[in-house]
Short mmCIF file of C-alpha atoms and ligand atoms in Angstrom, two decimals:
data_model
loop_
_atom_site.label_atom_id
_atom_site.label_comp_id
_atom_site.label_asym_id
_atom_site.label_seq_id
_atom_site.Cartn_x
_atom_site.Cartn_y
_atom_site.Cartn_z
CA MET B 29 30.00 37.04 57.94
CA ALA B 30 27.95 38.87 55.35
CA ALA B 31 29.89 40.36 52.43
CA CYS B 32 27.97 43.65 52.28
CA THR B 33 26.69 45.28 55.46
CA ALA B 34 25.18 48.72 56.06
CA ILE B 35 25.18 50.68 59.30
CA VAL B 36 22.33 53.16 59.31
CA GLY B 37 20.40 55.43 61.67
CA ILE B 38 16.87 54.52 62.76
CA ASN B 39 15.75 57.87 64.19
CA TRP B 40 16.74 61.54 63.76
CA GLY B 41 20.52 61.02 63.58
CA ASP B 42 23.31 61.13 66.21
CA GLU B 43 22.44 57.55 67.20
CA GLY B 44 26.07 56.50 67.66
CA LYS B 45 26.68 55.01 64.21
CA GLY B 46 30.29 56.24 64.10
CA ARG B 47 31.27 54.44 67.30
CA MET B 48 29.72 51.25 65.91
CA VAL B 49 31.58 51.55 62.62
CA ASP B 50 34.80 52.08 64.57
CA LEU B 51 34.09 48.91 66.55
CA LEU B 52 32.85 46.69 63.73
CA THR B 53 35.53 47.53 61.18
CA GLU B 54 37.72 44.87 62.76
CA ASP B 55 35.62 42.47 60.67
CA PHE B 56 35.69 44.46 57.42
CA ASP B 57 38.12 45.33 54.64
CA ILE B 58 36.44 48.43 53.22
CA VAL B 59 34.19 51.16 54.66
CA VAL B 60 32.23 53.39 52.27
CA ARG B 61 30.42 56.65 53.01
CA PHE B 62 27.58 56.85 50.49
CA GLN B 63 25.71 60.11 51.18
CA GLY B 64 25.74 63.35 53.14
CA GLY B 65 28.68 65.59 53.77
CA GLY B 66 30.47 67.69 56.33
CA ASN B 67 27.22 68.08 58.26
CA ALA B 68 27.86 64.65 59.79
CA GLY B 69 29.52 64.56 63.19
CA HIS B 70 30.56 61.07 64.22
CA THR B 71 32.21 61.03 67.64
CA ILE B 72 34.68 58.21 68.14
CA ILE B 73 36.67 57.35 71.25
CA ASN B 74 39.35 54.70 70.87
CA LYS B 75 42.95 54.02 71.89
CA TYR B 76 44.16 56.95 69.76
CA GLY B 77 41.95 59.52 71.50
CA LYS B 78 38.65 61.28 70.87
CA PHE B 79 37.77 62.25 67.30
CA ASP B 80 34.93 64.04 65.53
CA LEU B 81 34.72 62.81 61.98
CA HIS B 82 32.71 64.79 59.45
CA LEU B 83 33.56 63.27 56.09
CA LEU B 84 36.11 60.53 56.52
CA PRO B 85 34.62 57.08 57.05
CA ALA B 86 35.09 55.78 60.59
CA GLY B 87 37.33 52.93 59.42
CA VAL B 88 40.39 55.22 59.27
CA PHE B 89 41.63 54.00 62.64
CA ARG B 90 42.16 50.42 61.41
CA GLU B 91 45.42 49.76 59.64
CA ASN B 92 44.11 47.36 57.02
CA VAL B 93 40.82 49.02 56.26
CA VAL B 94 40.31 51.02 53.05
CA ASN B 95 37.97 54.00 53.39
CA VAL B 96 36.01 55.18 50.38
CA LEU B 97 34.04 58.39 49.86
CA GLY B 98 31.45 57.37 47.29
CA ASN B 99 29.80 59.28 44.46
CA GLY B 100 26.74 60.05 46.61
CA VAL B 101 28.72 62.14 49.09
CA ALA B 102 28.68 65.95 49.23
CA LEU B 103 32.43 66.33 49.00
CA ASP B 104 33.41 69.48 50.85
CA PRO B 105 37.11 70.01 50.01
CA GLU B 106 37.56 72.56 52.78
CA ILE B 107 36.30 70.24 55.53
CA LEU B 108 37.94 67.13 54.12
CA ALA B 109 41.37 68.69 53.57
CA LYS B 110 41.32 69.97 57.16
CA GLU B 111 40.10 66.67 58.55
CA ILE B 112 42.87 64.78 56.78
CA GLU B 113 45.46 67.25 58.04
CA ASP B 114 44.14 67.10 61.61
CA LEU B 115 44.17 63.31 61.71
CA GLN B 116 47.62 63.09 60.16
CA GLY B 117 48.79 65.61 62.76
CA ARG B 118 47.50 63.26 65.46
CA GLY B 119 49.45 60.32 64.07
CA ILE B 120 46.64 58.61 62.12
CA SER B 121 47.85 57.36 58.77
CA ILE B 122 45.80 58.85 55.91
CA THR B 123 47.24 57.99 52.51
CA PRO B 124 45.85 57.25 49.04
CA LYS B 125 46.20 53.59 50.03
CA ASN B 126 43.66 53.75 52.85
CA VAL B 127 41.49 56.70 51.74
CA MET B 128 39.95 56.92 48.27
CA ILE B 129 37.59 59.53 46.86
CA SER B 130 35.28 58.74 43.98
CA ASP B 131 36.03 60.75 40.86
CA ARG B 132 32.26 60.97 40.47
CA ALA B 133 31.64 62.60 43.84
CA SER B 134 30.51 66.21 43.37
CA LEU B 135 32.33 69.07 45.05
CA LEU B 136 30.58 71.28 47.56
CA LEU B 137 31.47 74.71 46.15
CA PRO B 138 32.25 77.91 48.07
CA TRP B 139 28.82 79.42 47.37
CA HIS B 140 26.85 76.47 48.77
CA ARG B 141 27.56 77.29 52.40
CA LYS B 142 26.87 80.99 51.77
CA LEU B 143 23.52 80.22 50.15
CA ASP B 144 22.55 77.89 52.98
CA VAL B 145 23.15 80.62 55.57
CA LEU B 146 21.36 83.26 53.49
CA GLU B 147 18.29 81.10 52.87
CA GLU B 148 17.92 80.11 56.55
CA ARG B 149 18.20 83.79 57.42
CA ARG B 150 15.49 84.65 54.87
CA LEU B 151 13.16 81.97 56.23
CA LYS B 152 13.41 83.41 59.77
CA GLU B 153 11.05 81.49 62.09
CA LYS B 154 10.04 79.20 59.20
CA LYS B 155 13.61 77.87 58.87
CA THR B 156 14.07 74.12 58.47
CA GLY B 157 16.96 73.83 60.90
CA SER B 158 19.88 73.52 58.50
CA THR B 159 23.37 72.83 59.86
CA LYS B 160 24.42 75.59 57.41
CA GLN B 161 27.07 73.41 55.80
CA GLY B 162 25.68 74.01 52.31
CA ILE B 163 24.14 70.56 51.95
CA ALA B 164 20.70 71.56 50.58
CA PRO B 165 22.10 74.02 47.98
CA PHE B 166 24.70 71.38 47.04
CA TYR B 167 22.21 68.59 46.33
CA SER B 168 19.84 71.01 44.56
CA ASP B 169 22.66 71.95 42.22
CA LYS B 170 23.74 68.35 41.74
CA TYR B 171 20.29 67.36 40.50
CA GLN B 172 20.03 70.57 38.50
CA LYS B 173 23.26 69.43 36.79
CA LYS B 174 25.18 72.45 38.08
CA ALA B 175 27.78 70.43 39.97
CA VAL B 176 31.51 69.93 39.51
CA LEU B 177 32.78 66.36 39.80
CA ALA B 178 35.93 65.57 41.75
CA GLY B 179 37.48 64.02 38.63
CA GLU B 180 37.28 67.38 36.84
CA LEU B 181 40.23 68.52 38.96
CA PHE B 182 42.41 66.55 36.55
CA TYR B 183 41.30 68.71 33.62
CA PRO B 184 42.35 72.18 34.91
CA GLU B 185 41.50 74.23 31.82
CA LYS B 186 38.03 72.79 31.38
CA LEU B 187 37.50 72.99 35.11
CA ARG B 188 38.28 76.71 35.28
CA GLN B 189 35.84 77.41 32.46
CA HIS B 190 33.15 75.28 34.09
CA LEU B 191 33.68 76.88 37.52
CA ASN B 192 33.60 80.34 36.03
CA ASP B 193 30.32 79.67 34.20
CA LEU B 194 28.79 78.44 37.45
CA ARG B 195 30.23 81.36 39.38
CA VAL B 196 28.64 83.91 37.04
CA TRP B 197 25.27 82.14 37.37
CA LYS B 198 25.51 81.82 41.16
CA ASN B 199 26.58 85.42 41.60
CA MET B 200 23.34 86.51 39.93
CA ILE B 201 21.45 84.68 42.69
CA LEU B 202 23.74 85.83 45.50
CA THR B 203 23.56 89.48 44.55
CA ASN B 204 20.07 89.86 43.01
CA VAL B 205 18.07 87.51 45.23
CA TYR B 206 19.88 87.81 48.55
CA GLY B 207 21.70 91.13 48.16
CA ALA B 208 24.93 89.39 49.19
CA ASP B 209 28.51 89.81 47.97
CA PRO B 210 29.48 87.86 44.85
CA VAL B 211 32.14 85.14 44.86
CA SER B 212 35.30 86.42 43.17
CA GLU B 213 37.58 84.58 40.78
CA GLU B 214 40.42 85.00 43.32
CA GLU B 215 38.32 83.37 46.03
CA LEU B 216 37.73 80.37 43.79
CA GLU B 217 41.41 80.15 42.85
CA ALA B 218 42.42 80.17 46.52
CA TRP B 219 39.86 77.46 47.28
CA LEU B 220 41.17 75.32 44.40
CA HIS B 221 44.73 75.76 45.54
CA ASN B 222 44.29 75.49 49.32
CA CYS B 223 41.71 72.73 49.52
CA CYS B 224 41.08 70.86 46.26
CA GLU B 225 44.67 70.26 45.17
CA LYS B 226 45.41 68.49 48.45
CA LEU B 227 42.70 65.96 47.69
CA MET B 228 43.86 65.08 44.19
CA PRO B 229 46.10 62.15 45.20
CA PHE B 230 43.08 60.45 46.80
CA ILE B 231 40.72 60.78 43.82
CA ARG B 232 40.26 57.77 41.56
CA ASP B 233 37.71 55.50 39.92
CA THR B 234 36.43 53.93 43.13
CA ARG B 235 33.64 52.11 41.30
CA ALA B 236 36.20 49.93 39.53
CA TYR B 237 38.03 49.41 42.82
CA LEU B 238 34.86 48.36 44.67
CA LEU B 239 33.68 46.12 41.85
CA GLU B 240 36.96 44.25 41.95
CA ALA B 241 36.80 44.09 45.76
CA GLU B 242 33.26 42.70 45.60
CA ARG B 243 34.35 40.07 43.08
CA ASN B 244 37.13 39.06 45.45
CA GLN B 245 34.59 38.77 48.25
CA ARG B 246 36.17 41.49 50.33
CA ARG B 247 33.94 42.54 53.19
CA ILE B 248 32.35 45.94 52.61
CA LEU B 249 30.66 48.13 55.19
CA PHE B 250 28.44 51.01 54.06
CA GLU B 251 28.34 53.85 56.56
CA ALA B 252 25.34 56.20 56.64
CA GLN B 253 24.91 59.65 58.07
CA LEU B 254 21.78 60.85 59.95
CA GLY B 255 18.72 58.62 60.44
CA ALA B 256 15.59 57.34 58.68
CA LEU B 257 13.41 60.21 59.89
CA ARG B 258 15.71 62.66 58.08
CA ASP B 259 15.41 60.89 54.74
CA PRO B 260 13.94 63.25 52.12
CA ASP B 261 11.57 60.57 50.76
CA TYR B 262 10.55 58.79 53.96
CA GLY B 263 11.31 61.25 56.76
CA ILE B 264 9.66 64.30 58.27
CA TYR B 265 9.87 66.37 55.08
CA PRO B 266 10.81 69.25 54.77
CA TYR B 267 12.70 68.89 58.07
CA THR B 268 14.95 66.32 56.48
CA THR B 269 18.36 66.28 54.92
CA SER B 270 18.79 66.40 51.14
CA SER B 271 20.29 62.99 50.42
CA ASN B 272 18.86 59.52 50.93
CA VAL B 273 20.07 58.07 54.22
CA LEU B 274 18.50 54.64 53.74
CA ALA B 275 20.42 51.39 53.39
CA ALA B 276 18.64 50.85 50.07
CA TYR B 277 20.54 53.84 48.67
CA ALA B 278 23.95 52.62 49.84
CA PRO B 279 24.82 50.64 46.70
CA ILE B 280 23.96 53.59 44.44
CA GLY B 281 25.75 56.25 46.50
CA SER B 282 28.78 54.01 46.92
CA GLY B 283 29.50 53.06 43.34
CA LEU B 284 28.20 49.49 43.49
CA PRO B 285 24.66 49.88 42.14
CA GLY B 286 24.19 46.13 41.80
CA ALA B 287 25.37 45.19 45.29
CA LYS B 288 23.10 43.18 47.49
CA ILE B 289 23.25 44.17 51.14
CA ASP B 290 22.95 41.06 53.26
CA ARG B 291 22.95 42.74 56.64
CA VAL B 292 21.49 46.10 57.71
CA ILE B 293 22.42 47.19 61.22
CA GLY B 294 20.01 49.85 62.45
CA VAL B 295 21.37 52.00 65.27
CA PHE B 296 19.20 53.89 67.75
CA LYS B 297 19.46 55.40 71.21
CA ALA B 298 17.75 54.22 74.40
CA TYR B 299 15.97 57.60 74.42
CA SER B 300 15.16 60.14 71.70
CA THR B 301 17.17 63.13 70.51
CA CYS B 302 16.51 65.45 67.64
CA LEU B 303 18.71 68.25 66.40
CA GLY B 304 16.97 71.06 64.56
CA GLU B 305 13.41 71.82 63.64
CA GLY B 306 10.43 69.62 62.82
CA PRO B 307 7.80 67.57 64.64
CA PHE B 308 9.19 65.62 67.60
CA VAL B 309 6.19 64.04 69.29
CA CYS B 310 7.64 62.92 72.59
CA GLU B 311 9.75 65.99 73.30
CA PHE B 312 10.47 66.75 76.95
CA LYS B 313 10.39 70.40 77.99
CA GLY B 314 11.77 72.37 80.93
CA GLU B 315 13.52 70.63 83.81
CA GLU B 316 12.72 67.13 82.56
CA ALA B 317 14.49 67.94 79.30
CA GLU B 318 17.43 69.59 81.05
CA ARG B 319 17.96 66.52 83.21
CA LEU B 320 17.96 64.02 80.34
CA ARG B 321 20.10 66.32 78.22
CA LYS B 322 22.68 66.48 80.96
CA LEU B 323 22.64 62.73 81.60
CA GLY B 324 23.14 62.01 77.90
CA GLY B 325 25.65 64.78 77.22
CA GLU B 326 23.28 66.27 74.65
CA GLU B 327 23.93 69.92 75.61
CA TYR B 328 26.27 70.59 72.69
CA SER B 329 26.01 69.63 69.06
CA MET B 330 27.85 70.62 65.89
CA THR B 331 25.41 73.52 65.36
CA GLY B 332 26.28 74.78 68.84
CA LYS B 333 22.70 74.17 69.99
CA PRO B 334 21.51 71.66 72.60
CA ARG B 335 19.67 68.66 71.19
CA ARG B 336 15.94 68.29 71.80
CA VAL B 337 15.38 65.20 73.95
CA GLY B 338 12.61 62.85 75.05
CA PRO B 339 11.93 59.23 75.97
CA ILE B 340 12.22 56.48 73.43
CA ASP B 341 9.59 56.75 70.70
CA LEU B 342 8.55 53.22 69.75
CA VAL B 343 6.21 54.41 66.98
CA ALA B 344 8.94 56.36 65.19
CA THR B 345 11.52 53.65 65.89
CA ARG B 346 9.34 50.87 64.45
CA TYR B 347 8.86 53.01 61.33
CA GLY B 348 12.61 53.65 61.12
CA VAL B 349 13.32 49.93 61.36
CA GLN B 350 10.85 49.27 58.53
CA VAL B 351 12.10 51.88 56.08
CA GLN B 352 15.71 50.96 56.75
CA ALA B 353 14.75 47.28 56.33
CA ALA B 354 17.06 46.64 59.28
CA THR B 355 17.96 43.00 59.75
CA GLU B 356 19.29 43.62 63.27
CA LEU B 357 19.56 46.51 65.72
CA THR B 358 22.10 48.17 67.99
CA LEU B 359 20.79 50.06 71.00
CA THR B 360 23.17 52.77 72.23
CA LYS B 361 23.45 54.88 75.38
CA LEU B 362 21.54 52.50 77.62
CA ASP B 363 23.92 53.56 80.43
CA VAL B 364 22.46 57.10 80.26
CA LEU B 365 19.17 55.93 81.79
CA SER B 366 20.81 54.19 84.77
CA SER B 367 19.87 56.77 87.40
CA LEU B 368 16.14 56.99 86.57
CA ASP B 369 13.55 55.52 88.98
CA GLU B 370 11.09 55.03 86.18
CA ILE B 371 11.60 55.07 82.43
CA PRO B 372 8.84 56.36 80.16
CA LEU B 373 8.36 54.88 76.69
CA CYS B 374 6.16 56.42 74.00
CA VAL B 375 4.13 53.42 72.82
CA ARG B 376 1.45 55.07 70.68
CA TYR B 377 0.38 58.50 69.44
CA ARG B 378 -2.93 60.23 70.01
CA LEU B 379 -4.13 61.92 66.84
CA ARG B 380 -7.34 63.97 67.00
CA GLY B 381 -8.60 61.91 69.93
CA GLU B 382 -7.75 58.53 68.46
CA GLU B 383 -4.81 56.33 69.49
CA ILE B 384 -2.64 55.19 66.59
CA ASP B 385 0.41 52.95 66.43
CA TYR B 386 1.65 53.87 62.93
CA PHE B 387 3.93 56.76 62.01
CA PRO B 388 1.62 59.22 60.25
CA TYR B 389 1.93 61.64 57.35
CA PRO B 390 4.18 64.63 58.32
CA ALA B 391 1.27 67.12 58.52
CA ASP B 392 -0.59 64.81 60.96
CA LEU B 393 2.59 64.25 62.95
CA GLU B 394 2.49 67.87 64.04
CA GLU B 395 -0.86 67.18 65.74
CA CYS B 396 0.15 63.96 67.51
CA GLU B 397 0.60 63.64 71.25
CA PRO B 398 2.54 60.85 72.93
CA VAL B 399 0.91 58.00 74.85
CA TYR B 400 3.32 56.79 77.51
CA GLU B 401 3.93 53.60 79.39
CA THR B 402 6.52 53.45 82.19
CA MET B 403 8.93 50.74 83.24
CA LYS B 404 10.95 50.37 86.42
CA GLY B 405 14.52 51.67 86.25
CA TRP B 406 17.57 49.59 87.25
CA LYS B 407 19.27 52.28 89.33
CA CYS B 408 22.86 51.06 89.08
CA ASP B 409 25.89 51.68 86.90
CA ILE B 410 25.87 49.35 83.89
CA SER B 411 28.78 50.91 81.98
CA GLY B 412 31.12 48.05 82.94
CA VAL B 413 28.72 45.28 81.91
CA ARG B 414 29.83 43.21 78.87
CA ASP B 415 27.55 40.19 79.19
CA TRP B 416 23.77 40.25 78.67
CA TRP B 417 23.22 38.02 81.71
CA ASP B 418 25.04 40.54 83.94
CA LEU B 419 22.58 43.30 83.08
CA PRO B 420 20.02 44.01 85.80
CA ARG B 421 16.64 42.36 85.17
CA GLU B 422 14.97 45.75 84.70
CA ALA B 423 17.45 46.72 81.97
CA GLN B 424 16.88 43.38 80.22
CA ALA B 425 13.13 43.96 80.44
CA TYR B 426 13.55 47.42 78.88
CA VAL B 427 15.55 46.01 75.97
CA ASN B 428 13.08 43.16 75.48
CA ARG B 429 10.13 45.57 75.51
CA ILE B 430 11.72 47.66 72.77
CA GLU B 431 12.61 44.61 70.74
CA ASN B 432 9.02 43.33 70.88
CA ALA B 433 7.57 46.71 69.97
CA VAL B 434 9.79 47.37 66.96
CA GLY B 435 9.80 43.81 65.67
CA GLN B 436 13.52 43.29 65.22
CA VAL B 437 16.31 41.74 67.26
CA ILE B 438 18.71 43.96 69.24
CA ARG B 439 22.06 42.25 68.78
CA CYS B 440 24.33 44.87 70.35
CA ILE B 441 23.83 47.14 73.34
CA SER B 442 26.24 50.00 73.84
CA VAL B 443 26.80 51.08 77.45
CA GLY B 444 29.50 53.72 76.97
CA PRO B 445 31.17 55.79 74.25
CA GLU B 446 34.44 53.82 74.28
CA ARG B 447 35.15 51.27 71.57
CA HIS B 448 34.66 48.17 73.74
CA SER B 449 31.77 49.35 75.95
CA ILE B 450 29.49 46.89 74.24
CA ILE B 451 27.27 43.92 75.07
CA ARG B 452 26.84 41.45 72.20
CA ARG B 453 23.84 39.11 72.24
CA GLY B 454 24.38 35.94 70.24
P1 LIG D 522 26.56 59.39 64.97
O1 LIG D 522 26.49 60.66 64.18
O2 LIG D 522 25.39 58.50 64.75
O3 LIG D 522 27.86 58.69 64.81
O4 LIG D 522 26.46 59.80 66.51
P2 LIG D 522 27.23 60.97 67.25
O5 LIG D 522 28.66 60.69 67.28
O6 LIG D 522 26.78 62.30 66.72
O7 LIG D 522 26.56 60.90 68.70
C1 LIG D 522 26.69 59.86 69.55
C2 LIG D 522 27.30 60.40 70.85
O8 LIG D 522 27.06 59.49 71.88
C3 LIG D 522 28.81 60.55 70.80
O9 LIG D 522 29.20 61.61 71.61
C4 LIG D 522 29.32 59.22 71.34
O10 LIG D 522 30.60 59.30 71.93
C5 LIG D 522 28.27 58.94 72.38
N1 LIG D 522 27.98 57.53 72.60
C6 LIG D 522 27.83 56.55 71.66
N2 LIG D 522 27.44 55.41 72.24
C7 LIG D 522 27.34 55.66 73.57
C8 LIG D 522 26.93 54.89 74.70
O11 LIG D 522 26.57 53.72 74.59
N3 LIG D 522 26.94 55.51 75.91
C9 LIG D 522 27.30 56.81 76.08
N4 LIG D 522 27.25 57.33 77.28
N5 LIG D 522 27.68 57.57 75.04
C10 LIG D 522 27.68 57.01 73.80
#
């Protein structure tokens, strides 16, 4: 068992990472979220029920697992305080013993969500497809050094001064640029009282905690949000998120900058889905899209919009595997394809008349068309299968074809959303 493992997305996000973290945490002591914020939506179904986690790491359902929100996270006190309350209300134990927040995580402030909404509105049809959770304004401010760290909550006088300085500056932008209402001092006070104060017992120096844990060879799992194609440096910029979603960033965003990750589990679906704007080469349209969307339960997402869908994209997936430096893969939602007679796979792109097998520069991506190959479907329910050798030959062939194309081993195959709907391969 590797000491440090990362679970990351290979495609556009929503690959089923949360359900894998929930499953795999039986072998780990600590789970750390290292980037992103309340825009994540990890659906988990286990013996306690069905949960949608936005900020809490998916290890919260295991009694002996410690869950850390690292310094790289966009810490939204409103979402987190509510999530903690909801889970506690459903009988899940959330205490400062099993949930820790880095004192160096920055707070997503009340104006970030407002600015996100206003900017998407201003962009009209040129919008980048934000989830409107304030993530882009948050990370812009963080790197502009206009952020408030979670640890500042313990210095109330300095904090109020700092918040007020930022508020005055932000109100100039809200009112003069967007013609919106300013944020009042009372609004900020209420936010501090109702959301931030509830989080204070969980805030601590998690770097010191993790360093000690690493020294004691405790098993650490880094949990990512979104997927490789949404990474701001390697994804389909500007239709990306604003924090690095790659495994390589996990040590930095977690508080263990020197950690070596021995195992990177890349998660991807048996078909493609993409939420939001941006080039999506093998997108199905019309009835074909409706059918796949329905089969995969992709009609609703956290933005309230249906996901865009298409067949598996082996070009994008191979690229995702490379940039994540995945050492093994998990294929999810294979059960969704069970009723299809034939299964298309996008094996190459056609760019200006030429077939290519590499993932091109974002501007070229917009001009690419998919080149398909089809494979025979298996036409039977596989959701109860737990052993590779019990999978129909056609399903095995599909998995093998993907594995060969992307150049990495698929160690786990998920055939249902429940914790144990999984086939492990050696
Ligand atoms: P994440 O953000 O990567 O954790 O993924 P999401 O939770 O947003 O999306 C994955 C969705 O697929 C959730 O609704 C899961 O319950 C569901 N899911 C995960 N794995 C499987 C699977 O193997 N089969 C089926 N049918 N559903 C799955």
